GROMACS .gro file of C-alpha atoms in nm:
model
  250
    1UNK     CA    1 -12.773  12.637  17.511
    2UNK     CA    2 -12.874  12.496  17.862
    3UNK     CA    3 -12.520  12.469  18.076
    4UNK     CA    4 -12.575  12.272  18.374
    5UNK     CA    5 -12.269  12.257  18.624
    6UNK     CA    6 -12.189  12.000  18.862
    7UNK     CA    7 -11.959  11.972  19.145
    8UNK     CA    8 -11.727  11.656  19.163
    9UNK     CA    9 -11.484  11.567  19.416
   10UNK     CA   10 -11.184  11.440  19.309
   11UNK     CA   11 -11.115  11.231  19.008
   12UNK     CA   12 -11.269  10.867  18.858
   13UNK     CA   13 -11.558  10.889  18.624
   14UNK     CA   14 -11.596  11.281  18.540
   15UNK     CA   15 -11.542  11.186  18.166
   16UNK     CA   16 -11.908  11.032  18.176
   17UNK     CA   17 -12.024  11.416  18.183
   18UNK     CA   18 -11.861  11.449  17.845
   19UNK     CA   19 -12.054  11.112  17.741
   20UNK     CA   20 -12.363  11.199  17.865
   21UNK     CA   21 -12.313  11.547  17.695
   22UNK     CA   22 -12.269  11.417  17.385
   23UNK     CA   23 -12.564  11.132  17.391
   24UNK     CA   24 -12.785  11.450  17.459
   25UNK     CA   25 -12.738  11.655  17.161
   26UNK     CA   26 -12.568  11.978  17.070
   27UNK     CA   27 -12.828  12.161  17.290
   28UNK     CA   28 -12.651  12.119  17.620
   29UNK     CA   29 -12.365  12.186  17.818
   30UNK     CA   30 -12.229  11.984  18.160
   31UNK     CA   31 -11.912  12.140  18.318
   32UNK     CA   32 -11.745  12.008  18.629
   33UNK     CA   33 -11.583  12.161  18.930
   34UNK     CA   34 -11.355  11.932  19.083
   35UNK     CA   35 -11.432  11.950  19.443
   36UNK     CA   36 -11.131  11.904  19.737
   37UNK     CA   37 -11.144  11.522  19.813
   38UNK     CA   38 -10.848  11.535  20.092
   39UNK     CA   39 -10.876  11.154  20.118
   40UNK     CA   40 -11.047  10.916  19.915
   41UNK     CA   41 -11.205  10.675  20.156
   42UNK     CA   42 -11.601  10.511  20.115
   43UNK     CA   43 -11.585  10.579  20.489
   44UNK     CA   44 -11.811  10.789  20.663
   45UNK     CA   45 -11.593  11.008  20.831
   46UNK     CA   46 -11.489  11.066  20.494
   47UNK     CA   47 -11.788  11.118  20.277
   48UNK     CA   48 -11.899  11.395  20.583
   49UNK     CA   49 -11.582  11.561  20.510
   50UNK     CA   50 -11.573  11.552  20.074
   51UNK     CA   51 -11.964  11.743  20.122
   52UNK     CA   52 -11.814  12.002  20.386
   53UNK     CA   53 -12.034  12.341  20.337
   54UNK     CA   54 -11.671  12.468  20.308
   55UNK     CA   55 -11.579  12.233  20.053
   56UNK     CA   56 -11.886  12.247  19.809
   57UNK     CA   57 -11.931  12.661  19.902
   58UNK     CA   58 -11.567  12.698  19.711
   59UNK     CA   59 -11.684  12.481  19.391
   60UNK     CA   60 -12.009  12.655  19.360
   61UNK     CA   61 -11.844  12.968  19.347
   62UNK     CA   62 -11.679  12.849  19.049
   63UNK     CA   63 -11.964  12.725  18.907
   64UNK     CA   64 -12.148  13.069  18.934
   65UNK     CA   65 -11.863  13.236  18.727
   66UNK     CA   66 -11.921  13.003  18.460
   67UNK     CA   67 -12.290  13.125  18.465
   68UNK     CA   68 -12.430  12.831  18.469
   69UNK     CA   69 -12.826  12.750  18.477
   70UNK     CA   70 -12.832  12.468  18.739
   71UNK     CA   71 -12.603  12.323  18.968
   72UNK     CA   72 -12.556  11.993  19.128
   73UNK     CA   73 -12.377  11.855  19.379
   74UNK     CA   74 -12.221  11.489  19.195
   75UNK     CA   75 -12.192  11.266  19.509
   76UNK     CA   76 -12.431  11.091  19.626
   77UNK     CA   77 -12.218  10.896  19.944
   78UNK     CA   78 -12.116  11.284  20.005
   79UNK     CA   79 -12.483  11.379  20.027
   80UNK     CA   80 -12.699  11.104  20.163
   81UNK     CA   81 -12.442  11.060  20.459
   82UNK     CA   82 -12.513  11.355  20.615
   83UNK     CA   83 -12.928  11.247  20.613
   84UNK     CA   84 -13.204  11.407  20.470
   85UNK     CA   85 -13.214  11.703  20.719
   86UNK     CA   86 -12.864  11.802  20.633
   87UNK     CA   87 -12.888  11.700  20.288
   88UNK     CA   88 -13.127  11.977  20.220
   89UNK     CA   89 -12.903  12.189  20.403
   90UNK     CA   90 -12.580  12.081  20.198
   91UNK     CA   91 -12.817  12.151  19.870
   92UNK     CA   92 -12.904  12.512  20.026
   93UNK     CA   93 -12.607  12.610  20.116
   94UNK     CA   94 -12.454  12.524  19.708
   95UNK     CA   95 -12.783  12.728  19.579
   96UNK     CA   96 -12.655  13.063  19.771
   97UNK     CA   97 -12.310  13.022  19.686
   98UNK     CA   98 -12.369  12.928  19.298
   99UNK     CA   99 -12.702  13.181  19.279
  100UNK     CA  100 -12.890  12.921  19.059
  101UNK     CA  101 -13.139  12.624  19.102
  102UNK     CA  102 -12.946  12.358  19.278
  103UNK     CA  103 -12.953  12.014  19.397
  104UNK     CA  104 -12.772  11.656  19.470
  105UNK     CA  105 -12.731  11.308  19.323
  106UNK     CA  106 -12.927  11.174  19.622
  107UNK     CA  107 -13.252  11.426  19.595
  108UNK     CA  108 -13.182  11.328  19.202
  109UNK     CA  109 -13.266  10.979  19.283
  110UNK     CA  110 -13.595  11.028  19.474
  111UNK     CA  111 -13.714  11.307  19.211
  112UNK     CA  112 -13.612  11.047  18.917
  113UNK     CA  113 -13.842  10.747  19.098
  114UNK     CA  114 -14.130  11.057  19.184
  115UNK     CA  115 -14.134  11.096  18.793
  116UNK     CA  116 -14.099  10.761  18.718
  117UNK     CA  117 -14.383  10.650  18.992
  118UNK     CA  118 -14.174  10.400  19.117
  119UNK     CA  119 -14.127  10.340  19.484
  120UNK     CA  120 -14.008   9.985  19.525
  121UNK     CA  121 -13.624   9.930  19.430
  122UNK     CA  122 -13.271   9.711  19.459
  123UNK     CA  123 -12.950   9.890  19.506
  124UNK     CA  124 -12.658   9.723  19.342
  125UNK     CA  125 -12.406   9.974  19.544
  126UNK     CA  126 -12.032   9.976  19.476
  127UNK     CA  127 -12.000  10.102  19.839
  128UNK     CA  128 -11.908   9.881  20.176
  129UNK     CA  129 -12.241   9.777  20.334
  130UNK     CA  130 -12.250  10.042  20.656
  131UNK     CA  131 -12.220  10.363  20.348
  132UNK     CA  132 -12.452  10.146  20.158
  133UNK     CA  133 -12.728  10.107  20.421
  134UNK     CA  134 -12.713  10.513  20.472
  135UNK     CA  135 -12.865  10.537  20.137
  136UNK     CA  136 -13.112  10.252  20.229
  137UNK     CA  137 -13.199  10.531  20.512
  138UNK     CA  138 -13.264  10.772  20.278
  139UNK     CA  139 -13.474  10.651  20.037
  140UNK     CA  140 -13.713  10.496  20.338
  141UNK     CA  141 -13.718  10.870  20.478
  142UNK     CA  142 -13.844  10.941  20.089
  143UNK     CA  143 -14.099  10.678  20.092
  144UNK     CA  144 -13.902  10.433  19.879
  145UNK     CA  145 -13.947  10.084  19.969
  146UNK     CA  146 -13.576   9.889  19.951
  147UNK     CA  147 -13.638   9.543  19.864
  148UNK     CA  148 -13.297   9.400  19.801
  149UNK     CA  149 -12.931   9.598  19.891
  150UNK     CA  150 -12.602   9.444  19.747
  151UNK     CA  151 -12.243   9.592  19.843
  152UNK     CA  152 -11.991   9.547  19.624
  153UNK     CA  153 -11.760   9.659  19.927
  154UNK     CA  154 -11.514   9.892  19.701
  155UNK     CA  155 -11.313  10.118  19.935
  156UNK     CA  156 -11.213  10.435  19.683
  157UNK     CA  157 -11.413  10.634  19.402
  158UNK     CA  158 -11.073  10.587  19.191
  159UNK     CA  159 -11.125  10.190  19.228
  160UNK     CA  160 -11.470  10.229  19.132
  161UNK     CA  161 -11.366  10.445  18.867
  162UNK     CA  162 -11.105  10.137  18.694
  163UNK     CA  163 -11.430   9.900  18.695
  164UNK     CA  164 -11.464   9.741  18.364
  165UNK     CA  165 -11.799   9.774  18.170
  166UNK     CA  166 -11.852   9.421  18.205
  167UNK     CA  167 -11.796   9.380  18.560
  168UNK     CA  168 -12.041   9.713  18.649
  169UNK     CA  169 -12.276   9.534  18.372
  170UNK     CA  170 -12.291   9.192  18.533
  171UNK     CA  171 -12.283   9.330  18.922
  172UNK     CA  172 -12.572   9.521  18.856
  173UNK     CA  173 -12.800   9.249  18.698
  174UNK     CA  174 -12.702   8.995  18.888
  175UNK     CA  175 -12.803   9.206  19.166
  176UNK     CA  176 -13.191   9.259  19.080
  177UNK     CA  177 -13.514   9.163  19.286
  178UNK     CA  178 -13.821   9.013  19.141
  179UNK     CA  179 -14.051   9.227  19.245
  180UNK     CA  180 -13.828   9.614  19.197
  181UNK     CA  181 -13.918   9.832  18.977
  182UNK     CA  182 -13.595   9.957  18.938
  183UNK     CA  183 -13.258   9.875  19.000
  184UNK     CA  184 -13.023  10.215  19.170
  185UNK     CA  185 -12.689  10.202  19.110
  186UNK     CA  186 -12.598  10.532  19.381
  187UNK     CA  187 -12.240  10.590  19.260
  188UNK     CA  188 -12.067  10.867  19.045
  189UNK     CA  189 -11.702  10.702  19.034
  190UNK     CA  190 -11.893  10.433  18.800
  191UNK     CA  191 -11.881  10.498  18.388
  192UNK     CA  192 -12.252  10.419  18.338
  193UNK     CA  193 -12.349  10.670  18.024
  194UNK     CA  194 -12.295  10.398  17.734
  195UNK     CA  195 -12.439  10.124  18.000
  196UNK     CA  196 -12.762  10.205  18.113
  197UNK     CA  197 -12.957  10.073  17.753
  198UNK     CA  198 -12.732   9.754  17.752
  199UNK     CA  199 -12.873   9.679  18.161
  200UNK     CA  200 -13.206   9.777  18.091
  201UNK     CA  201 -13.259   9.588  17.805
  202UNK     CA  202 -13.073   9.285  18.010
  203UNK     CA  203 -13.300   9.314  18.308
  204UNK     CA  204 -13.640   9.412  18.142
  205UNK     CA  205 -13.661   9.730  18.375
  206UNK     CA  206 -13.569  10.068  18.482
  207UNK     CA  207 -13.197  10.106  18.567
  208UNK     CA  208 -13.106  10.440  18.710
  209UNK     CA  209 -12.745  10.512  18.767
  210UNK     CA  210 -12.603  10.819  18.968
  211UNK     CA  211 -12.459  11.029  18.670
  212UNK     CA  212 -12.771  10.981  18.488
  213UNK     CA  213 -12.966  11.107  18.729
  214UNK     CA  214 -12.761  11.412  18.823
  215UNK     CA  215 -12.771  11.510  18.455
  216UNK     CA  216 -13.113  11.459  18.445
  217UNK     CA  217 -13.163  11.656  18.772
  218UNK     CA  218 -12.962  11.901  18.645
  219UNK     CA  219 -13.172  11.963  18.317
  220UNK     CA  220 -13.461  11.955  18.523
  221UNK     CA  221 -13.372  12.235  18.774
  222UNK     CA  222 -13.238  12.427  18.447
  223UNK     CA  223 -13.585  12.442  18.272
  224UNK     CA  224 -13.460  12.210  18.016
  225UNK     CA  225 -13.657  11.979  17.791
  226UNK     CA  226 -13.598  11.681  17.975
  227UNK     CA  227 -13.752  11.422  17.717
  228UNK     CA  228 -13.460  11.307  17.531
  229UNK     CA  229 -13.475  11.047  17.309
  230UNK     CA  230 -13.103  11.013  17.229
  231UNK     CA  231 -13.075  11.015  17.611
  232UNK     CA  232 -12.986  10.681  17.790
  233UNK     CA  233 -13.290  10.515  17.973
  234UNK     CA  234 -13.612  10.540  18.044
  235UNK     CA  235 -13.560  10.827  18.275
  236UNK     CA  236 -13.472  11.063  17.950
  237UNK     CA  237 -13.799  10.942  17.784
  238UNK     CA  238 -14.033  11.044  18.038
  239UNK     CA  239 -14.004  11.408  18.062
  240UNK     CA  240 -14.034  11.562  18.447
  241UNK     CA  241 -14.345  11.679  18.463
  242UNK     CA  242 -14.462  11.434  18.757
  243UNK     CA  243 -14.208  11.566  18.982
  244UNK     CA  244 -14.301  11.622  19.337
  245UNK     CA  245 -13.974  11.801  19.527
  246UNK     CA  246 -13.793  11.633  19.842
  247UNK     CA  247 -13.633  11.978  19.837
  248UNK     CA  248 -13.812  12.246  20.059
  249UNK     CA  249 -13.957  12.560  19.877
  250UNK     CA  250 -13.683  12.799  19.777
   0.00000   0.00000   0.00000
């Protein structure tokens, strides 16, 4: 049994573990830490403060008891905000608290396109458009080309969270660039398990959605067998043997 754990702050779409879980098989494990979210604000000053080293030190501790294999850090605003400097920082300092293999949803991404050889993408972001742009940032510091960037402008993970299926569904593909590769969706307060297949199929292309990703991260990091056919998206059905680490040598 492969546990992988991940750190969550606060509370919206942490039930999409337990999807994801279950479209994986019997074979794997994914239990949360809620992490301290002392205001729940898509503002900057905000995001810097839910991925405190304080913060994300406490859950990883928690994490570590539960022995798991992997841990990762479910946030990708509360990673890619603090650049890619102290992103790798925020991802060190979770590894020495929880003692295992760890990373973040925003490394996740760029490892997910290194795998996937894609580097040109759209964003459909649920975030305002300055958080939004950060990410833009950090995927150009990767190497990622950014061809399109929509903001859906929503001001609170729980908001996120109450988006309807068919309102994430349509935002996303209606939010696609002719010449991507991929479309990112960078946010885990959005149910995307059981919606990945339906967009993919809708757009002809890759969708990759934060909470796929940092499962898929997660397995990586943990040794897992990656290749999962049961698992939503192309991502699951392409292994990870092409990755190429953001993350400095441990």
């Amino acid at each position: 049994m492969t546990r992988v754990g991940f750190l969550y702050p606060g509370f919206s779409a942490e039930d999409d573990y337990k999807a994801f879980e279950e479209l994986l098989g019997g074979d794997v494990e994914l239990p949360l830490v809620h992490t301290l979210m002392r205001e729940d604000a898509h503002r900057v000053d905000a995001l810097l403060d839910v991925g405190g080293e304080d913060v994300l030190a406490e859950g990883a501790r928690e994490l570590a008891a539960m022995e798991v294999d992997s841990a990762v850090w479910a946030c990708t605003s509360g990673s890619f905000v603090f650049g890619w400097e102290g992103a790798g920082k925020q991802v060190e300092g979770v590894r020495r608290a929880a003692g295992v293999p760890s990373s973040s949803t925003s490394f996740a991404f760029v490892h997910a396109l290194s795998q996937l050889r894609i580097s040109r993408v759209a964003i459909a972001a649920t975030y305002p458009d300055d958080v939004a742009r950060r990410f833009v940032e950090f995927l150009t510091e990767a190497g990622v080309t950014v061809l399109s960037l929509a903001s859906h402008g929503i001001a609170t993970a729980a908001e996120v969270g109450r988006l309807g299926p068919d309102d994430a569904v349509d935002f996303v593909i209606s939010n696609d660039h002719t010449r991507a590769d991929a479309v990112l969706v960078p946010d885990t307060a959005l149910h995307s398990a059981h919606l990945i297949e339906p967009m993919e199929a809708l757009l002809g292309k890759t969708v990759l959605t934060a909470n796929q990703v940092s499962v898929w991260e997660g397995l990586r990091l943990a040794g897992a067998d990656t290749v999962r056919p049961s698992g939503p998206g192309t991502l699951f059905r392409v292994g990870a043997g092409a990755v190429r680490s953001a993350l400095p040598a441990r």
